[in-house]
Coordinates of C-alpha atoms and ligand atoms in Angstrom, one line a residue:
Chain R
M986 CA 5.1 -0.2 2.7
H987 CA 4.1 -0.5 6.3
E988 CA 5.0 3.1 7.2
L989 CA 2.5 4.3 4.8
G990 CA -0.4 2.8 6.9
I991 CA 1.1 4.2 9.9
A992 CA 1.5 7.6 8.4
S993 CA -2.0 7.6 7.3
G994 CA -3.2 6.7 10.8
I995 CA -1.2 9.6 12.1
L996 CA -2.8 11.9 9.5
S997 CA -6.4 10.9 10.1
S998 CA -6.1 11.2 13.9
A999 CA -4.3 14.7 13.5
I1000 CA -7.1 15.9 11.2
T1001 CA -10.0 14.6 13.3
A1002 CA -8.6 16.2 16.4
A1003 CA -8.0 19.6 14.5
E1004 CA -11.6 19.4 13.1
N1005 CA -13.1 18.7 16.5
V1006 CA -11.9 22.2 17.7
G1007 CA -12.6 23.9 14.5
A1008 CA -8.9 24.4 13.4
T1009 CA -8.1 24.6 9.6
T1010 CA -4.4 24.1 9.6
I1011 CA -2.1 21.9 11.3
S1012 CA 1.6 23.0 11.9
S1013 CA 3.2 20.1 13.8
V1014 CA 2.4 16.7 14.8
D1015 CA 4.3 14.8 17.6
V1016 CA 4.4 11.0 17.8
S1017 CA 6.2 8.3 19.9
I1018 CA 7.4 5.2 18.3
G1019 CA 8.7 2.3 20.4
V1020 CA 12.1 0.7 19.2
L1021 CA 10.6 -2.8 19.2
T1022 CA 8.0 -2.0 16.4
E1023 CA 8.9 -2.3 12.8
V1024 CA 8.6 1.3 12.0
M1025 CA 11.5 3.0 10.6
E1026 CA 11.8 6.8 11.3
D1027 CA 13.2 7.7 7.9
A1028 CA 10.5 5.8 5.9
L1029 CA 7.7 7.0 8.2
Q1030 CA 9.0 10.8 7.5
F1031 CA 9.1 10.0 3.7
A1032 CA 5.4 8.6 3.8
W1033 CA 4.4 11.6 5.8
D1034 CA 5.8 13.9 3.2
E1035 CA 3.8 12.3 0.6
L1036 CA 0.6 12.0 2.4
R1037 CA 0.4 15.4 3.9
Q1038 CA 0.1 17.0 0.4
G1039 CA -3.2 18.7 -0.3
T1040 CA -4.3 18.3 3.3
M1041 CA -4.8 20.8 6.2
A1042 CA -1.5 19.2 7.4
E1043 CA 0.4 20.2 4.3
N1044 CA 2.9 22.2 6.1
A1045 CA 2.9 20.0 9.3
A1046 CA 6.3 19.0 10.6
L1047 CA 6.2 15.4 12.1
T1048 CA 8.3 15.1 15.2
V1049 CA 9.2 11.5 16.0
T1050 CA 10.4 10.6 19.5
M1051 CA 11.8 7.0 19.5
L1052 CA 11.2 5.3 22.9
G1053 CA 13.6 2.7 24.2
A1054 CA 12.7 -0.8 25.4
R1055 CA 12.2 -1.5 29.0
S1056 CA 10.9 -4.6 30.8
R1057 CA 10.3 -5.8 34.4
C1058 CA 11.0 -9.2 35.7
A1059 CA 7.9 -11.0 37.1
D1060 CA 10.1 -13.0 39.4
C1061 CA 12.5 -10.5 41.1
G1062 CA 10.8 -7.3 40.1
H1063 CA 13.9 -6.0 38.5
D1064 CA 13.2 -3.0 36.1
Y1065 CA 15.8 -2.9 33.1
E1066 CA 16.4 -1.2 29.9
H1067 CA 17.3 -3.5 27.0
G1068 CA 17.9 -3.5 23.2
R1069 CA 15.9 -5.3 20.3
Y1070 CA 17.5 -8.6 21.0
D1071 CA 17.9 -9.2 24.6
A1072 CA 14.3 -8.5 25.8
A1073 CA 13.4 -11.9 27.3
R1074 CA 16.0 -12.6 30.1
C1075 CA 16.3 -10.7 33.3
P1076 CA 19.8 -9.5 33.7
S1077 CA 19.5 -9.7 37.6
C1078 CA 18.0 -13.2 38.2
G1079 CA 18.1 -14.8 34.8
S1080 CA 14.2 -15.5 34.7
Y1081 CA 12.4 -15.5 31.3
V1082 CA 9.2 -14.4 32.8
V1083 CA 9.4 -10.8 32.0
M1084 CA 6.8 -8.0 31.2
L1085 CA 7.4 -5.5 28.5
L1086 CA 6.9 -1.9 30.0
Q1087 CA 8.0 0.2 27.0
G1088 CA 9.1 -0.4 23.4
R1089 CA 5.9 -1.2 21.4
E1090 CA 4.5 2.2 21.4
L1091 CA 2.8 3.6 18.2
D1092 CA 1.3 6.7 19.8
I1093 CA 0.2 10.0 18.4
N1094 CA 0.9 12.5 21.4
R1095 CA -0.2 16.1 20.2
I1096 CA -0.7 18.3 17.4
D1097 CA -0.3 22.1 17.0
A1098 CA -3.2 23.5 15.0
D1099 CA -5.1 26.8 14.1
Chain T
M560 CA -3.0 26.0 19.7
Q561 CA -1.6 22.7 21.2
I562 CA -4.1 19.8 21.3
E563 CA -3.1 16.8 23.3
I564 CA -4.3 13.6 21.7
E565 CA -2.4 10.7 23.5
Q566 CA -3.7 7.8 21.6
R567 CA -2.5 4.7 19.7
I568 CA -1.8 5.7 16.0
L569 CA -3.5 2.2 15.1
A570 CA -6.4 2.9 17.6
A571 CA -9.0 2.2 14.8
N572 CA -7.3 -1.3 13.9
E573 CA -7.1 -2.1 17.7
R574 CA -10.6 -1.2 18.4
L575 CA -11.9 -3.5 15.7
A576 CA -9.3 -6.3 16.9
A577 CA -11.0 -6.1 20.4
E578 CA -14.5 -6.5 18.9
N579 CA -13.3 -9.4 16.9
R580 CA -11.7 -11.1 19.9
A581 CA -14.9 -10.5 21.9
R582 CA -16.9 -12.2 19.1
F583 CA -14.5 -15.2 19.0
D584 CA -14.5 -15.5 22.9
E585 CA -18.4 -15.3 23.0
H586 CA -18.4 -18.5 20.8
G587 CA -15.3 -20.1 22.4
V588 CA -13.4 -20.2 19.1
F589 CA -9.7 -20.1 19.2
V590 CA -7.9 -17.9 16.5
V591 CA -4.3 -18.4 15.5
D592 CA -2.5 -16.1 13.2
L593 CA 0.3 -17.8 11.2
M594 CA 3.1 -15.3 10.0
A595 CA 6.1 -16.2 7.8
S596 CA 7.9 -15.3 4.6
P597 CA 6.5 -16.1 1.4
G598 CA 7.1 -19.8 0.8
A599 CA 8.0 -20.8 4.3
G600 CA 5.3 -23.2 4.6
K601 CA 2.1 -21.4 5.8
T602 CA -0.3 -23.1 3.7
S603 CA 1.5 -26.5 4.1
T604 CA 1.4 -26.1 7.9
I605 CA -2.4 -25.4 7.6
L606 CA -3.1 -28.4 5.7
A607 CA -1.0 -30.6 8.0
T608 CA -2.8 -29.1 11.1
I609 CA -6.3 -29.6 9.5
E610 CA -5.3 -33.3 9.0
A611 CA -4.1 -33.8 12.6
L612 CA -7.0 -32.0 14.3
R613 CA -10.0 -32.2 11.9
D614 CA -11.4 -35.4 13.8
R615 CA -11.4 -33.4 17.0
Y616 CA -12.4 -29.7 16.0
A617 CA -14.5 -27.8 13.4
I618 CA -11.8 -25.8 11.7
A619 CA -12.1 -22.9 9.2
V620 CA -9.2 -20.9 7.4
I621 CA -8.9 -17.3 6.5
E622 CA -6.5 -16.9 3.7
G623 CA -4.8 -13.5 3.6
D624 CA -1.8 -14.3 1.3
I625 CA -1.8 -11.9 -1.6
A626 CA -1.1 -13.9 -4.7
S627 CA -4.2 -15.7 -5.8
K628 CA -6.9 -18.0 -4.7
V629 CA -4.8 -20.9 -4.9
D630 CA -4.3 -21.3 -1.2
A631 CA -8.1 -21.1 -0.2
E632 CA -8.8 -23.6 -3.0
K633 CA -6.2 -26.0 -1.6
V634 CA -7.8 -25.8 1.8
R635 CA -11.3 -26.3 0.4
A636 CA -10.1 -29.4 -1.4
H637 CA -9.6 -30.8 2.2
G638 CA -13.3 -30.1 2.9
I639 CA -12.7 -27.1 5.2
P640 CA -14.4 -23.7 4.9
A641 CA -11.9 -21.1 3.7
V642 CA -12.4 -17.6 3.1
Q643 CA -10.0 -15.6 0.9
I644 CA -9.2 -12.2 1.7
N645 CA -8.5 -9.8 -1.1
T646 CA -5.8 -7.5 0.4
G647 CA -5.3 -5.7 -2.8
G648 CA -1.6 -6.1 -2.5
A649 CA -1.3 -5.0 1.2
C650 CA 1.7 -6.2 3.0
H651 CA -0.2 -7.2 6.1
L652 CA -3.7 -8.0 7.3
E653 CA -5.8 -5.7 9.4
S654 CA -8.7 -6.2 11.8
A655 CA -11.3 -4.9 9.5
M656 CA -10.3 -7.5 6.8
I657 CA -10.7 -10.2 9.4
R658 CA -14.1 -8.9 10.5
R659 CA -15.3 -9.0 6.9
A660 CA -14.1 -12.6 6.5
V661 CA -15.7 -13.7 9.8
D662 CA -19.0 -12.4 8.8
T663 CA -19.1 -15.1 6.2
L664 CA -18.3 -17.9 8.7
D665 CA -20.6 -19.5 11.4
L666 CA -18.7 -19.0 14.5
A667 CA -21.4 -21.2 16.5
E668 CA -20.2 -24.1 14.4
L669 CA -16.4 -23.7 14.9
D670 CA -13.7 -24.4 17.3
L671 CA -10.7 -23.1 15.7
I672 CA -9.9 -20.5 13.0
I673 CA -6.5 -20.5 11.3
I674 CA -5.5 -17.3 9.6
E675 CA -2.7 -17.3 6.9
N676 CA -1.3 -13.8 7.2
V677 CA 0.4 -12.0 4.1
G678 CA 4.0 -13.5 3.5
N679 CA 6.1 -10.9 5.3
L680 CA 8.3 -10.8 8.4
V681 CA 8.0 -7.2 9.0
C682 CA 4.6 -5.5 9.6
P683 CA 2.2 -8.3 10.5
S684 CA 3.8 -8.3 14.0
D685 CA 2.6 -4.7 14.6
F686 CA -1.1 -5.3 13.7
D687 CA -3.6 -6.9 16.2
L688 CA -6.1 -8.8 14.2
G689 CA -8.2 -9.9 17.3
E690 CA -6.5 -13.4 17.2
H691 CA -5.6 -15.2 20.5
A692 CA -2.1 -16.2 19.3
K693 CA 0.4 -15.2 16.6
V694 CA 2.5 -17.9 15.6
M695 CA 5.7 -17.5 13.5
I696 CA 7.0 -20.1 11.0
L697 CA 10.6 -19.9 10.0
S698 CA 11.8 -22.3 7.3
V699 CA 15.3 -24.0 7.4
P700 CA 16.5 -22.6 4.1
E701 CA 16.0 -18.9 5.3
G702 CA 18.8 -19.4 7.8
H703 CA 19.1 -19.4 11.5
D704 CA 20.1 -15.7 11.5
K705 CA 16.6 -14.4 10.7
P706 CA 15.8 -13.6 14.3
Y707 CA 18.7 -11.0 14.2
K708 CA 17.0 -9.3 11.3
Y709 CA 13.4 -9.5 12.4
P710 CA 13.4 -9.6 16.0
N711 CA 9.9 -8.2 16.5
I712 CA 8.1 -11.1 14.8
F713 CA 9.7 -13.5 17.2
Q714 CA 9.0 -11.3 20.1
V715 CA 5.2 -11.2 19.5
S716 CA 4.8 -15.0 18.7
Q717 CA 3.4 -17.3 21.2
A718 CA 5.1 -20.3 19.3
V719 CA 7.6 -20.7 16.7
I720 CA 7.6 -23.5 14.1
L721 CA 10.8 -24.3 12.5
N722 CA 9.6 -25.8 9.1
K723 CA 11.3 -27.7 6.4
Y724 CA 13.2 -29.4 9.1
D725 CA 13.9 -32.3 6.6
T726 CA 16.2 -30.1 4.7
M727 CA 18.5 -29.5 7.9
S728 CA 21.3 -31.5 6.3
V729 CA 21.3 -29.5 2.9
F730 CA 21.5 -26.0 4.6
D731 CA 24.0 -24.7 7.2
F732 CA 21.4 -24.2 9.8
D733 CA 22.9 -23.8 13.3
E734 CA 19.8 -25.0 15.4
A735 CA 21.5 -24.3 18.7
E736 CA 22.3 -20.8 17.9
F737 CA 18.8 -20.3 16.6
R738 CA 17.2 -21.5 19.8
E739 CA 19.5 -19.3 21.8
V740 CA 18.6 -16.2 19.9
V741 CA 14.8 -16.8 20.0
R742 CA 15.1 -17.6 23.7
G743 CA 16.7 -14.4 24.2
L744 CA 14.0 -12.5 22.4
N745 CA 11.1 -14.6 23.7
G746 CA 11.7 -16.8 26.6
L747 CA 8.3 -18.4 26.7
A748 CA 7.6 -19.5 23.1
P749 CA 8.1 -23.1 22.5
I750 CA 9.9 -24.1 19.1
F751 CA 8.5 -26.8 17.1
P752 CA 10.7 -28.5 14.5
M753 CA 8.5 -29.7 11.8
S754 CA 8.1 -30.8 8.2
A755 CA 4.8 -29.8 7.2
T756 CA 4.7 -31.7 4.0
K757 CA 6.2 -34.9 5.4
G758 CA 4.4 -34.9 8.8
E759 CA 7.2 -35.1 11.2
G760 CA 6.8 -32.9 14.2
V761 CA 3.3 -32.0 13.3
Q762 CA 1.8 -33.8 16.1
A763 CA 3.8 -31.8 18.9
W764 CA 2.7 -28.6 17.3
A765 CA -1.0 -29.8 16.8
E766 CA -1.2 -30.9 20.5
W767 CA 0.1 -27.5 21.6
L768 CA -2.6 -25.9 19.4
A769 CA -5.2 -28.3 20.8
G770 CA -4.4 -27.3 24.3
R771 CA -5.1 -23.7 23.4
V772 CA -8.5 -24.6 21.6
E773 CA -9.5 -26.6 24.7
D774 CA -8.9 -23.6 27.0
A775 CA -10.7 -21.4 24.6
K776 CA -13.9 -23.9 24.6
T777 CA -14.0 -23.9 28.4
G778 CA -13.6 -20.1 28.7
R779 CA -10.2 -20.3 30.2
G780 CA -9.1 -18.5 27.0
A781 CA -6.0 -17.0 25.9
Ligands
LIG2593 N1 11.0 -29.9 1.9 C1 10.0 -29.4 2.4 N2 9.3 -28.5 1.6 C2 8.1 -27.9 2.2 C3 7.8 -28.1 3.6 N3 6.7 -27.2 3.8 C4 6.5 -26.6 2.7 N4 7.2 -27.0 1.6 C5 7.4 -26.5 0.3 O1 7.6 -25.2 0.2 C6 6.8 -24.5 -0.8 C7 6.0 -23.3 -0.2 O2 5.1 -23.9 0.7 P1 3.7 -23.1 1.0 O3 3.1 -23.9 2.1 O4 2.9 -22.8 -0.2 O5 4.2 -21.7 1.7 P2 3.6 -20.4 2.0 O6 3.9 -19.4 0.9 O7 4.2 -19.9 3.2 O8 2.1 -20.7 2.3 C8 5.9 -25.6 -1.4 O9 6.7 -26.1 -2.5 C9 5.9 -26.7 -0.3 O10 5.8 -28.1 -0.8 C10 8.5 -29.0 4.4 O11 8.3 -29.1 5.6 N5 9.6 -29.5 3.8
LIG2594 MG1 0.4 -19.7 1.3
LIG2595 ZN1 14.7 -11.1 37.6
LIG2596 ZN1 2.3 -4.1 6.2

């Protein structure tokens, strides 16, 4: 399962960051996931609950912020929000030359550690 | 205490991917990553592409499909170097696997590397391998509604191959609707109808790929 790899990436980044400041326990982890990635929030939570066992993040809650998709038209400059299926076409001028601004994030933002 | 991290979750994979890409660019090698469901025709497309381009370019193949060594052996039977990655059952390739595979190839001698990703329409789209282009193969029997179920893989692809086109009359595949949905997801990717095992449509795809290989060789790269 794909989310297991994502969860293990989150866990190792979080532990590295905590160890860097000499912390020994992590109580929360905040991540942002773009809606255009293939990560499902439920599956990610499930994988997180498995992986954190026996680590310094054992009691850490994972807070997931889902980020919507936004693109900008390269022809007319229009900046627009869209869903998973209508990314490619500028709703203002109809151009297909568009640049994705947000929606493919897989980011770890911050942790709370002591 | 709050510790701000602000980094990509897959930062380690993406760092290695960038290193892979730099190595390919240094040698002017174009790398394409083929993604599709199991059985859609990745290996068949690779074999057809080899036959179309082998007189012009030095080609190698990296096989990531899980099952066995059969795919790499099929490629070697065509006299082309092939490296089999043992993914240990993983559902996608990662850049570290590509790096180990590339270590066994002589980049100075190559123009084109074709990667066969693990048969999966989901996660390969989230993992950068250091390739220059991801290309998605959908086969006609899978149905024209696949882009509704797996939009991401169509979005990240620079070209889409519609394979098993010879079976079009057997399946209720609505090509017009398929093209419209793909265009809505990705307005720039060309769609190549193809029958990898029969040869129809292979030329158009191979010429598109050859154009990219030429760009890579002359440093006008991806
Ligand atoms: N009719 C038809 N069958 C094909 C075509 N391409 C592949 N196949 C068949 O589909 C099956 C799976 O192909 P393969 O290339 O191994 O798929 P992979 O799992 O994606 O690598 C094989 O039996 C192929 O002969 C095609 O264009 N037309
Ligand atoms: Mg195969
Ligand atoms: Zn516009
Ligand atoms: Zn995967």
